Short mmCIF file of C-alpha atoms in Angstrom, two decimals:
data_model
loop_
_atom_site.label_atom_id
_atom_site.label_comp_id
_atom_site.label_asym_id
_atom_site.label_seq_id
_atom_site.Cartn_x
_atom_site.Cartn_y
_atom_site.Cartn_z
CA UNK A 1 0.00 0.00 0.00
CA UNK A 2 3.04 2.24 0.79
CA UNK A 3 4.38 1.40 -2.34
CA UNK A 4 1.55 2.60 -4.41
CA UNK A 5 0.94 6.06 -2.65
CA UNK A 6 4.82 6.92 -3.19
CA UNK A 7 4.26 5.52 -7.25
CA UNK A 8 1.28 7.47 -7.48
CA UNK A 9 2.77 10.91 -6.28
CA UNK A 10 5.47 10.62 -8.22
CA UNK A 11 3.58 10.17 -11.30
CA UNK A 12 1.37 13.36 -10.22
CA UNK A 13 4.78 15.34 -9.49
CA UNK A 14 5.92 14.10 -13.19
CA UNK A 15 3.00 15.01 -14.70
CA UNK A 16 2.88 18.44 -13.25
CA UNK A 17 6.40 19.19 -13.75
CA UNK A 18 5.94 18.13 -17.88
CA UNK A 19 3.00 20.25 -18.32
CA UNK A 20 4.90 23.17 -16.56
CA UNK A 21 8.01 22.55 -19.02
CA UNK A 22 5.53 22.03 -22.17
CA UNK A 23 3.70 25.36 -21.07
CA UNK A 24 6.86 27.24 -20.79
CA UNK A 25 8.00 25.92 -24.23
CA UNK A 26 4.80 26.43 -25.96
CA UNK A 27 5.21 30.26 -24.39
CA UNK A 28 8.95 30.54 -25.36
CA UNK A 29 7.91 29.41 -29.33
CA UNK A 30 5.05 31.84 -29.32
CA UNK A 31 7.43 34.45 -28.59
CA UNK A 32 9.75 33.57 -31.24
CA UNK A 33 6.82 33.66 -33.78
CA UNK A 34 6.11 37.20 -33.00
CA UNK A 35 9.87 37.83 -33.16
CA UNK A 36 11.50 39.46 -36.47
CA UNK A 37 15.32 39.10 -36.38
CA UNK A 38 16.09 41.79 -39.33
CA UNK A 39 14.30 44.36 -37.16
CA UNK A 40 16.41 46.16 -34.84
CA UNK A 41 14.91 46.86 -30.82
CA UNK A 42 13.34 50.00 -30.74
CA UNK A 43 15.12 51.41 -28.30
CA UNK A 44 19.00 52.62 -27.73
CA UNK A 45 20.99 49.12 -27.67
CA UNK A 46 23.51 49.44 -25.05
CA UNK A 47 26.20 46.38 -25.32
CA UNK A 48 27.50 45.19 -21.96
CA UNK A 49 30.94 43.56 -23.27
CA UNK A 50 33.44 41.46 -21.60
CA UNK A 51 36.18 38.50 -23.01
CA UNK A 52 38.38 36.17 -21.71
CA UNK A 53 42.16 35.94 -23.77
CA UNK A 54 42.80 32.13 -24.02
CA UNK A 55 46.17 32.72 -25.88
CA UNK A 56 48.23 35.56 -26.96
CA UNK A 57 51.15 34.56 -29.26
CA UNK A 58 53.22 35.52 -32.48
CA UNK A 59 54.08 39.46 -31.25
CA UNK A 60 55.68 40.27 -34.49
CA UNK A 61 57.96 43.55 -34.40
CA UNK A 62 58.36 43.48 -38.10
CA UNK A 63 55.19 43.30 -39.54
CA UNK A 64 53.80 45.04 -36.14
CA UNK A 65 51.22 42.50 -35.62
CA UNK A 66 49.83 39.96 -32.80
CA UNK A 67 47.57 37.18 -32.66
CA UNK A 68 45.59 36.16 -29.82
CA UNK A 69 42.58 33.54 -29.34
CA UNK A 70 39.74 34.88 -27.55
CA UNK A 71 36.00 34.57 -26.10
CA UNK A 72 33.79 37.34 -26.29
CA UNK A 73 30.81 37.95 -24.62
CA UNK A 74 28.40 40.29 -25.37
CA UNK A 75 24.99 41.26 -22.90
CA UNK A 76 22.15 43.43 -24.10
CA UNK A 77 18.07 43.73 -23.29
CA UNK A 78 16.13 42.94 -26.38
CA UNK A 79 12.21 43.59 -24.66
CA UNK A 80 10.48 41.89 -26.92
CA UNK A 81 11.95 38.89 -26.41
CA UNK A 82 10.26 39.22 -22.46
CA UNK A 83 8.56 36.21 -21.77
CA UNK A 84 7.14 34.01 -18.72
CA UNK A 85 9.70 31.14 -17.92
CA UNK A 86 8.78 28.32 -15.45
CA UNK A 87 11.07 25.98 -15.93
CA UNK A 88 14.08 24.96 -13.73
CA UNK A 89 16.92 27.10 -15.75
CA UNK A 90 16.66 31.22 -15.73
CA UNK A 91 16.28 31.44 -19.11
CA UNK A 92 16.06 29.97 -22.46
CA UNK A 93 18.97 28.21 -24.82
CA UNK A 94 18.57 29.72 -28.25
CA UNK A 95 19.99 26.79 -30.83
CA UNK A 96 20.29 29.10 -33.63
CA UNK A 97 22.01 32.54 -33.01
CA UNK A 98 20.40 33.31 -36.58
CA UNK A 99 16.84 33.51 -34.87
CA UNK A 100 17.90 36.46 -32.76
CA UNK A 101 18.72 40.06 -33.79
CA UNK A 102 22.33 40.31 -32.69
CA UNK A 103 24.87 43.35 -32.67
CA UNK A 104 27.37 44.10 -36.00
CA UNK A 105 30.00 44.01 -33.98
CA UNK A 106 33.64 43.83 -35.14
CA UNK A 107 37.24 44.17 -34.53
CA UNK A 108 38.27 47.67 -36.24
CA UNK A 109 42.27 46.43 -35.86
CA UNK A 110 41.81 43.18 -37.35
CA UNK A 111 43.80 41.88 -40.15
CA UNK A 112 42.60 38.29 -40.34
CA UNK A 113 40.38 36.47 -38.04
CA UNK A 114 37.54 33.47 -37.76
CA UNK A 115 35.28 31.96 -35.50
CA UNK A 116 36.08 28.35 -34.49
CA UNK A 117 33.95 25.92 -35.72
CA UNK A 118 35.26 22.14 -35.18
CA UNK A 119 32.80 19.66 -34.19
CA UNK A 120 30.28 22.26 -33.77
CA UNK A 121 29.97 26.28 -33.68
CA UNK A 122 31.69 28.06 -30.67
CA UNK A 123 28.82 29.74 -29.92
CA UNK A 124 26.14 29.74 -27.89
CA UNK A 125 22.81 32.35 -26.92
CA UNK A 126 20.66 32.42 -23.75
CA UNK A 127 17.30 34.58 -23.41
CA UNK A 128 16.89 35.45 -19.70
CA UNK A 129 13.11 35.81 -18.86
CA UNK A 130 13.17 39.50 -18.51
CA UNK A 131 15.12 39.65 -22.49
CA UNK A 132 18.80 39.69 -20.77
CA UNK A 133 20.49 38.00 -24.16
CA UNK A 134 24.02 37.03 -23.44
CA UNK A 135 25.93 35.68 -26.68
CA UNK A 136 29.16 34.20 -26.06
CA UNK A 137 31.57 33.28 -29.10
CA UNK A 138 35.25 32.06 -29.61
CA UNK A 139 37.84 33.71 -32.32
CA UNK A 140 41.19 33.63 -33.23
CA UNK A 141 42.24 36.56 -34.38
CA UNK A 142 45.76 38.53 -36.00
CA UNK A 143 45.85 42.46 -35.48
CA UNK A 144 47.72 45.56 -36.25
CA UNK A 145 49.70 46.77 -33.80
CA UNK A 146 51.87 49.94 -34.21
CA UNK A 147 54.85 49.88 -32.85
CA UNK A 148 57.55 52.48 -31.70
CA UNK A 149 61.07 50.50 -31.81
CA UNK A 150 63.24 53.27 -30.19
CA UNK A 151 63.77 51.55 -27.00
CA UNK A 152 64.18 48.12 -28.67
CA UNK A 153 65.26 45.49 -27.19
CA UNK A 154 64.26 47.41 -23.84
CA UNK A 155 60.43 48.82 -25.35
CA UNK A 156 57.62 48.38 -24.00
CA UNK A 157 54.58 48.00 -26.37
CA UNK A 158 51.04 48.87 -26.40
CA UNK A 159 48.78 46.21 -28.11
CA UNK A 160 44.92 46.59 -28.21
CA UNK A 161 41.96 44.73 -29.19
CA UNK A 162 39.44 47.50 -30.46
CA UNK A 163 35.65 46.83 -30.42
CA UNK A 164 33.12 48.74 -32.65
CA UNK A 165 29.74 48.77 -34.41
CA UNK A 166 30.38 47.70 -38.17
CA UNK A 167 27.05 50.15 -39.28
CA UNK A 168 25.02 51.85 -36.35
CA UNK A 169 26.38 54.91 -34.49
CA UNK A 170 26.24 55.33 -31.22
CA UNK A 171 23.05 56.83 -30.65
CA UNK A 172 21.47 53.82 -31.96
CA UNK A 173 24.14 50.97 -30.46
CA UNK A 174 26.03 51.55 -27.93
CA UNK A 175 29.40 49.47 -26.02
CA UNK A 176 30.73 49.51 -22.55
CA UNK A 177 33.27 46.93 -20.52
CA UNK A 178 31.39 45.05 -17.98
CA UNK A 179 31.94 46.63 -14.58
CA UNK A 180 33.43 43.46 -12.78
CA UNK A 181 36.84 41.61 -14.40
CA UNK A 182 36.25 42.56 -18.22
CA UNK A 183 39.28 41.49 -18.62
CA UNK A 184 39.81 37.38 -18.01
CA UNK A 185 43.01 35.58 -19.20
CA UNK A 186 44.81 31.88 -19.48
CA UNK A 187 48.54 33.39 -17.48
CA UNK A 188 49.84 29.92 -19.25
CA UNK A 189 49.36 30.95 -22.29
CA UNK A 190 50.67 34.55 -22.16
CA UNK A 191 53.44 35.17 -24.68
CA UNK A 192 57.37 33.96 -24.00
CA UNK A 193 59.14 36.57 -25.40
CA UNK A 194 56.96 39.23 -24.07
CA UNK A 195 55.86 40.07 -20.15
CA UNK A 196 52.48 41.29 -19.66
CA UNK A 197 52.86 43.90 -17.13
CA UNK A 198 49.18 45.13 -17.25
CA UNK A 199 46.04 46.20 -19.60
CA UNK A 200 43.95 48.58 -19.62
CA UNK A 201 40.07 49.00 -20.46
CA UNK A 202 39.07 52.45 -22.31
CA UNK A 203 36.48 53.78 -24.62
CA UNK A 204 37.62 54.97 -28.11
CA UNK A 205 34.79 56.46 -29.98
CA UNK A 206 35.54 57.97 -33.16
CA UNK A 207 33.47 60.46 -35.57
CA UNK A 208 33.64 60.01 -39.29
CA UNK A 209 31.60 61.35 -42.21
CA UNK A 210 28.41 59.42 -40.97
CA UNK A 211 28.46 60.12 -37.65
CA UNK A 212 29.98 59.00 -34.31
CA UNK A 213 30.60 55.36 -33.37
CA UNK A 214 30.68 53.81 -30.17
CA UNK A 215 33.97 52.05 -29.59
CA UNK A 216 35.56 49.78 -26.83
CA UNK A 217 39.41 49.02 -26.52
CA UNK A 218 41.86 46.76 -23.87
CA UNK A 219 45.75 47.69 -24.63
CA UNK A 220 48.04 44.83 -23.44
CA UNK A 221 51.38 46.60 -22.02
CA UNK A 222 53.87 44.23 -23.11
CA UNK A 223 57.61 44.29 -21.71
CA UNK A 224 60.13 42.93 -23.99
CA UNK A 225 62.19 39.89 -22.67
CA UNK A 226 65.99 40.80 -23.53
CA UNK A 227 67.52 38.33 -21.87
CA UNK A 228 68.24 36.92 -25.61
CA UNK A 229 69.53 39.80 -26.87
CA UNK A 230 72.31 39.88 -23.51
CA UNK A 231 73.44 36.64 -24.80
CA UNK A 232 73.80 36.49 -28.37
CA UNK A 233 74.34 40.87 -28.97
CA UNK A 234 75.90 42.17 -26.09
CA UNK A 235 78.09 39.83 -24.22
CA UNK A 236 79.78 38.57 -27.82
CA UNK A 237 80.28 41.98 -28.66
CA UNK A 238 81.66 43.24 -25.58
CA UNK A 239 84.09 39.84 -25.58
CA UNK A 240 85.44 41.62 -28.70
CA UNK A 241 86.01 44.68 -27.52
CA UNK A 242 88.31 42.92 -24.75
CA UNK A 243 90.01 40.96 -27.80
CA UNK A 244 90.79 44.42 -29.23
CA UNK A 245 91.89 45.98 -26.01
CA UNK A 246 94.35 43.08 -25.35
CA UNK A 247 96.71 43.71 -28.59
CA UNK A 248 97.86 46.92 -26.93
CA UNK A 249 99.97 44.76 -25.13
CA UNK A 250 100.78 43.16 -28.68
CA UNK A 251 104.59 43.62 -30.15
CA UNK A 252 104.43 41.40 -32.81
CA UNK A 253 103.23 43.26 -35.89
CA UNK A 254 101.75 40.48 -37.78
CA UNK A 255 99.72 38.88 -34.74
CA UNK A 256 98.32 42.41 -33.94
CA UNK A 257 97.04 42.97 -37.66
CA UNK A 258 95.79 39.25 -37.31
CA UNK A 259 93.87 39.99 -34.13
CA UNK A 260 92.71 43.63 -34.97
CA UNK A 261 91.14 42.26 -38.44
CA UNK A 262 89.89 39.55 -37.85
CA UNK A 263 87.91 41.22 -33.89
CA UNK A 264 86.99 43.76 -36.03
CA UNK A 265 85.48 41.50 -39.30
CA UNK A 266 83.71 39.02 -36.79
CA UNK A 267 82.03 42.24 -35.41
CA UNK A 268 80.75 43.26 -38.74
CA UNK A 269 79.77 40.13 -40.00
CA UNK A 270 77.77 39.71 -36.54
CA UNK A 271 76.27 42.89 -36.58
CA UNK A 272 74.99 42.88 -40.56
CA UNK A 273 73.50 39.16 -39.50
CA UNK A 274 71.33 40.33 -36.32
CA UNK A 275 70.35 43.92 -38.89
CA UNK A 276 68.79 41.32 -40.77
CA UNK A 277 67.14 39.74 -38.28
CA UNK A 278 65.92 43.25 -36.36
CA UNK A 279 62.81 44.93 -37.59
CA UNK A 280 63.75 47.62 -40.33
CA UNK A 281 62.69 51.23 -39.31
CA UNK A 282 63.62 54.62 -40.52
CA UNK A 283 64.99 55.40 -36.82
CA UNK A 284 67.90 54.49 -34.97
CA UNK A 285 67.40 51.65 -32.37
CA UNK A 286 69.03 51.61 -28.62
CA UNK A 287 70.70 47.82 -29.91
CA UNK A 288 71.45 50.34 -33.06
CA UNK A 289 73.55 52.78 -30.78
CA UNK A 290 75.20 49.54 -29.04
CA UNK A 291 76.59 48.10 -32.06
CA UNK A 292 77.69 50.91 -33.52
CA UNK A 293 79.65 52.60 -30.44
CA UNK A 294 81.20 48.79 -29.96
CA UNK A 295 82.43 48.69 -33.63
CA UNK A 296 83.80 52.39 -33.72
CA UNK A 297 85.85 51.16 -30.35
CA UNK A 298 87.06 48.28 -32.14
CA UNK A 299 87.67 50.66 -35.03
CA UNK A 300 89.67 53.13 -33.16
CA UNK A 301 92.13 50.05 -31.67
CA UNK A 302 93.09 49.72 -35.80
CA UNK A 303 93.48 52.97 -36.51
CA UNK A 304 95.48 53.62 -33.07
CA UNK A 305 97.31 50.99 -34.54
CA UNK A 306 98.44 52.34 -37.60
CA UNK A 307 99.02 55.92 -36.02
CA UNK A 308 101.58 53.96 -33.76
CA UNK A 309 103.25 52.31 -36.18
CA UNK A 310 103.94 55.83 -38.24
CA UNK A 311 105.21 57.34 -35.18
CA UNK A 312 107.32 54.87 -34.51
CA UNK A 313 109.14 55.33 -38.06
CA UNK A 314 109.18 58.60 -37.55
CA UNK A 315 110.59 58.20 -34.28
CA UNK A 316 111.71 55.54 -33.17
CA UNK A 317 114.38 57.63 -30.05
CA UNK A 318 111.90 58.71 -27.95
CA UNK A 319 109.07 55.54 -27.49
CA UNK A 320 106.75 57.78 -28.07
CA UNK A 321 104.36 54.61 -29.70
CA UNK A 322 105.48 53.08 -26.57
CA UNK A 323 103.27 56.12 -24.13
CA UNK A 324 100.89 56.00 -26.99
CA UNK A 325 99.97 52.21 -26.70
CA UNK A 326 100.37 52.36 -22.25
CA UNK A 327 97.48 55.83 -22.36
CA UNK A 328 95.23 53.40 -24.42
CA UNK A 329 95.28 50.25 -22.16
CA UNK A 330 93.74 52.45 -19.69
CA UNK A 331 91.73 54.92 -21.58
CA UNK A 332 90.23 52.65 -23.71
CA UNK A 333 88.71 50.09 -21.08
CA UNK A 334 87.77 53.32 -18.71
CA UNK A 335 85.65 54.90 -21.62
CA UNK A 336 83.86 51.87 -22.74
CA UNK A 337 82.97 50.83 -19.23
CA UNK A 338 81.32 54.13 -19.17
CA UNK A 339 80.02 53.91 -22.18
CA UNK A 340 78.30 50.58 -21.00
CA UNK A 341 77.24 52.36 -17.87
CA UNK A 342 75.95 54.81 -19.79
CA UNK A 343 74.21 52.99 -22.25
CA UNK A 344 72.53 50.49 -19.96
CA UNK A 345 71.04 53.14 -17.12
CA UNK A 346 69.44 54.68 -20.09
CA UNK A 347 68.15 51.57 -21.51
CA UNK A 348 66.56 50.60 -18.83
CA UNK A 349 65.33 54.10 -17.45
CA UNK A 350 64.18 55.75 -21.30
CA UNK A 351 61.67 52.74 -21.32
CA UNK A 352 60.24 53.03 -18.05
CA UNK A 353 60.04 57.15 -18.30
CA UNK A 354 57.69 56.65 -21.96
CA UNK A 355 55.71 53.58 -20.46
CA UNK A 356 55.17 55.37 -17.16
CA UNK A 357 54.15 58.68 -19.79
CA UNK A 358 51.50 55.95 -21.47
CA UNK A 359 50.51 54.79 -17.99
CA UNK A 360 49.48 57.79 -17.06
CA UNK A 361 47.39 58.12 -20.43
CA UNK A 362 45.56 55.27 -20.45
CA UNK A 363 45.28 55.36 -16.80
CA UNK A 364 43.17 58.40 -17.63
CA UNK A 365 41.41 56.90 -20.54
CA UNK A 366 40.53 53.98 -18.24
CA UNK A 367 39.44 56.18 -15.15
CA UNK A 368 36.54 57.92 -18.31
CA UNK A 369 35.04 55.27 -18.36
CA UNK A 370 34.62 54.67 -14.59
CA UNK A 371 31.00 55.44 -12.86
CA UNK A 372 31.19 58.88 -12.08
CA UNK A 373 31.22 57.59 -8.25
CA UNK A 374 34.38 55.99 -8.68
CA UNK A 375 36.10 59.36 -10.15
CA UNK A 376 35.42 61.96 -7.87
CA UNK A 377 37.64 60.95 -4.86
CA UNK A 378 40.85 61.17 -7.83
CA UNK A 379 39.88 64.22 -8.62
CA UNK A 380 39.67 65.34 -5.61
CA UNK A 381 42.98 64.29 -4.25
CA UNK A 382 44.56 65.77 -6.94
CA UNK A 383 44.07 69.42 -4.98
CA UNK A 384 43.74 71.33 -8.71
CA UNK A 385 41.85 74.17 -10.07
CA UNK A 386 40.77 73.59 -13.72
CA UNK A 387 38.66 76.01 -15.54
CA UNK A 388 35.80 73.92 -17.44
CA UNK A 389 35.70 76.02 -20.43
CA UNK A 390 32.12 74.76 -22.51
CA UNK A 391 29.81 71.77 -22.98
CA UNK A 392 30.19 70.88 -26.70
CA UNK A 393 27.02 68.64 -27.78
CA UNK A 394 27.70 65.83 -30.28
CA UNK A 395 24.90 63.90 -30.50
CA UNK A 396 21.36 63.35 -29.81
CA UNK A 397 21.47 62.31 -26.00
CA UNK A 398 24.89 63.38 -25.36
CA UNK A 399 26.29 66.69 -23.77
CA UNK A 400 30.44 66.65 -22.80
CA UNK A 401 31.85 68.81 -21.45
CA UNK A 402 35.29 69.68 -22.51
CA UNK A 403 38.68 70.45 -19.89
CA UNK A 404 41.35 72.98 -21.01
CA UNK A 405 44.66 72.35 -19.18
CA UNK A 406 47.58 74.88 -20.51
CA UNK A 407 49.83 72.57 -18.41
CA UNK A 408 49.62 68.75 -18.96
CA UNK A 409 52.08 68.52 -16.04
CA UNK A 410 49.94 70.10 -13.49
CA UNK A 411 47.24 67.10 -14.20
CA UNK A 412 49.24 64.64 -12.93
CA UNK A 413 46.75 61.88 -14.23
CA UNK A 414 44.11 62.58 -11.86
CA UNK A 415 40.59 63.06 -13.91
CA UNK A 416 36.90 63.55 -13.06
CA UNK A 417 33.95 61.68 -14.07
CA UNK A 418 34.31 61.56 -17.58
CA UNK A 419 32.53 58.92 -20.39
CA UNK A 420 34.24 60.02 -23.85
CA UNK A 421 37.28 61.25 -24.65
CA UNK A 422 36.87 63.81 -26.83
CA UNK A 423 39.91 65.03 -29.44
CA UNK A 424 39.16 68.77 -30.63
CA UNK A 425 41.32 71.70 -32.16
CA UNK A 426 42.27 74.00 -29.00
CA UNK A 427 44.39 76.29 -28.49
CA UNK A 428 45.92 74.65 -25.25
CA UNK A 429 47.92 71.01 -25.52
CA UNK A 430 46.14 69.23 -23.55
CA UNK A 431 42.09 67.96 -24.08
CA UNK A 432 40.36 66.22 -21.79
CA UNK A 433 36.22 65.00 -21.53
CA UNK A 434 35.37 65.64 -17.88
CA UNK A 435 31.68 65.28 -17.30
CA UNK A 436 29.03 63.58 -19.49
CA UNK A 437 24.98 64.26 -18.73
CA UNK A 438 22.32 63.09 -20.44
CA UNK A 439 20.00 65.56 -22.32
CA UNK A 440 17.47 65.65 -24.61
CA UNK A 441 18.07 69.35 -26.70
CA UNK A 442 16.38 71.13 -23.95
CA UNK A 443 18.04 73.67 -21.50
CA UNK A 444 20.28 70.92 -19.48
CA UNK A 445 21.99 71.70 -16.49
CA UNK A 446 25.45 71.70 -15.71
CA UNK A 447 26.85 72.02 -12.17
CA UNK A 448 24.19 75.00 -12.23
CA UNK A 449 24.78 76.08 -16.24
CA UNK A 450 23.04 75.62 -19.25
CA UNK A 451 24.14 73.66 -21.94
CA UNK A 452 21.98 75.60 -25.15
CA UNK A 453 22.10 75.27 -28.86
CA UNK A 454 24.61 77.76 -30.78
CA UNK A 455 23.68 78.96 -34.46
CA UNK A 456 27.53 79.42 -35.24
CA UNK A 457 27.38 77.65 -38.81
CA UNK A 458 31.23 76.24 -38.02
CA UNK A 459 29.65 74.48 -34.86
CA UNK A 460 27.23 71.95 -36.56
CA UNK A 461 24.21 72.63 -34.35
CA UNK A 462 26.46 71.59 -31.32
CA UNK A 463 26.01 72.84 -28.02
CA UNK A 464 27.94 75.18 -25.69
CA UNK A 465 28.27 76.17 -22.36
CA UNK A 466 31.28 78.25 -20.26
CA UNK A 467 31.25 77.26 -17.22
CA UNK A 468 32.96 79.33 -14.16
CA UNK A 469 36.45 78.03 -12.96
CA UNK A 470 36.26 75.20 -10.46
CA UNK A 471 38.47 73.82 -7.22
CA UNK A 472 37.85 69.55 -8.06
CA UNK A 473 36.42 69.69 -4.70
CA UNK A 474 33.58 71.34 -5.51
CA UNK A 475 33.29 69.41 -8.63
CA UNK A 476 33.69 66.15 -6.82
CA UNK A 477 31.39 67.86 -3.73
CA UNK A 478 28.32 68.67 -6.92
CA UNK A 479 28.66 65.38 -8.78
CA UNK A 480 28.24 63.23 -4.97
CA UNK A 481 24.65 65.51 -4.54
CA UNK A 482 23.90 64.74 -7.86
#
């Protein structure tokens, strides 16, 4: 008897739970029916986007390029895809990412790229009951990435992965990082050659002939291993410099022209082979300066050499190639141990001074797109006084507001709640997007101004304000009532 009350509620709980599943289904498919894919939602799209870098690999200095394999996820609200859900899971699997209206997104700085496809797409598209879509795909991808080679083998580089809408600007579709870890990454599969000191996440909207697009970018700061380059450049070459400081103590004429030619041919034929090896640029390199300084030392043993050797015919009393060739065993390891000094505090400093200059850029680019709550206190720490010059509107639901610093010093790469960064023709060096509000071409206010439409004909129907000069306290003191 037992046995049959426990086999009969279990069938009723079955039955119950299949008709819930089958009503939730039938639900779900209506929806899709009403759905039209080619029809974009109504509304401002705003892109939530966030990917995880699975492998980073072939950093190539001479075509200035680097691939990387990567999953991308992207999260928007699509509200007619709203539907009751009572099933077990918080949303709905979509099969088909071709039934769903999805973003044109695109890498602008990508040379060559696909999606990965074996067994089975690497893709996949959930509907959250309240129209949450979250599409997740995997790509491989090789981009551009412009390199400066000054410092090399001691650079730093700056590679980025930039993220744009391929045909709707940004008052139509939108992109921003996610707020928590954009940014994921495999550390074991992080280049060898290259250390990954940090990244940075920054919007880089851009305005062309047809209007501004929205634009999301993570730079990779990459360190340069040289540990290579000390054993097979500048230990060997520095061994040869010894080889041609040691035939100063040479008499015998024919062993010091031996010696002397052949240092200073193995130097030549080492350097021309790592030239053609090195990335080819239209600047001198800091392994450029190396090699050359090395082989004019090794140059200047022959020719001290040869001046010797006419003194010494010409007179051969007074020893005076005897003094000549004593000075040079001393001057000529003093000045290339300073020259090495030299050579190697500023090859390790120059780098650090220009990637501690970008730092402090994209620190700022990365603190625009920050919530406004998150900016004030590094404004305000800063102690400055910055005169807010005038709210420039550039699009339909967008007022900025635009920072004149004279002195890009004074900054010190402390900004304040800013969304865009904005590049305009000023008369001061130094541009920066402070404060973004939404408006809707009405009077807007500003920290108590009005942002209003101008009728200059040069300023495109934008919209200006001058605002009074500010201590970031107050700034930071307005946007925490706002």
């Amino acid at each position: 008897m037992r046995r049959a009350e426990v086999w009969l509620v279990s069938f009723f709980l079955a039955r119950c739970t299949t008709k819930v599943a089958t009503g939730s289904e039938d639900r779900w498919n209506a929806t899709l029916q009403r759905y039209n894919p080619s029809d974009k939602p109504r509304l401002n799209t705003n892109v939530i986007f966030d990917l995880y870098l699975r492998d980073m690999r072939n950093i190539n200095s001479h075509d200035q390029t680097f691939e990387a394999q990567i999953t991308f996820r992207q999260q928007w609200t699509e509200p007619r895809l709203s539907h009751k859900h009572d099933g077990n899971l918080p949303y709905q699997k979509v099969a088909d990412p071709s039934l769903i209206w999805t973003p044109d997104t695109f890498f602008s700085n990508e040379l060559e790229g696909y999606r990965h496809s074996v067994s089975r797409d690497n893709v996949f598209l959930r509907v959250k009951r309240n129209g949450q879509i979250l599409l997740s795909e995997r790509a491989s991808l090789k981009l551009s990435c412009p390199m400066n080679l000054a410092a090399f083998p001691f650079d730093t580089q700056v590679c980025g992965i930039y993220i744009s809408s391929y045909g709707h600007i940004r008052s139509i579709l939108s992109y921003e990082w996610k707020d928590i870890q954009p940014i994921q990454m495999n550390k074991n599969q992080l280049p060898t050659t290259f250390e990954l000191r940090q990244y940075n996440t920054s919007i880089c909207s851009a305005r062309t002939n047809t209007g501004e697009y929205s634009c999301i970018k993570v730079e990779f700061f990459l360190h340069r291993r040289w540990n290579h380059y000390m054993l097979h450049v500048f230990i060997p070459l520095t061994m040869l410099n010894v080889v041609a400081w040691l035939t100063f103590w040479v008499r015998d004429v024919p062993m010091r022209v031996t010696i002397i030619m052949f240092t200073f041919a193995l130097a030549v034929h080492g350097i021309t082979t790592l030239n053609q090896d090195l990335p080819q640029t239209p600047y001198a390199k800091m392994i450029d300066y190396f090699t050359a300084i090395t082989l004019l030392f090794i140059l200047g043993a022959m020719i001290e050499f040869v001046f010797i050797k006419w003194i010494d015919n010409e007179d051969e009393k007074n020893g005076s190639a005897n003094k000549i060739d004593a000075a040079c065993r001393l001057a000529y390891p003093v000045a290339y141990f300073g020259f090495l000094v030299v050579y190697f505090i500023a090859a390790l400093l120059f780098p650090k001074i220009r990637s501690a200059r970008a730092y402090g850029h994209h620190r700022r680019s990365r603190l625009q797109s920050l919530p406004p709550a998150q900016q004030g206190p590094a404004v305000a720490s800063a102690g400055l006084s910055l005169a807010v010059r005038r709210c420039v509107y550039l699009c339909e639901c967008e007022c900025e507001c635009i920072q004149q610093v004279s002195n890009n010093r004074a900054l010190g790469g402390a900004f304040f709640a800013s969304s865009y960064y904005l590049s305009v023709p000023l008369e001061q060096s130094f541009v920066v997007v402070i404060n973004s509000v939404r408006s809707n071409r009405t009077d807007q206010r500003t920290y108590g101004r009005t942002c209003r439409q101008t009728a200059d004909d040069d300023d495109d129907g934008r919209w200006v304000a001058v605002l009074p000069l500010m201590d970031l306290g107050e700034v930071s003191a307005s946007q925490s009532t706002s």
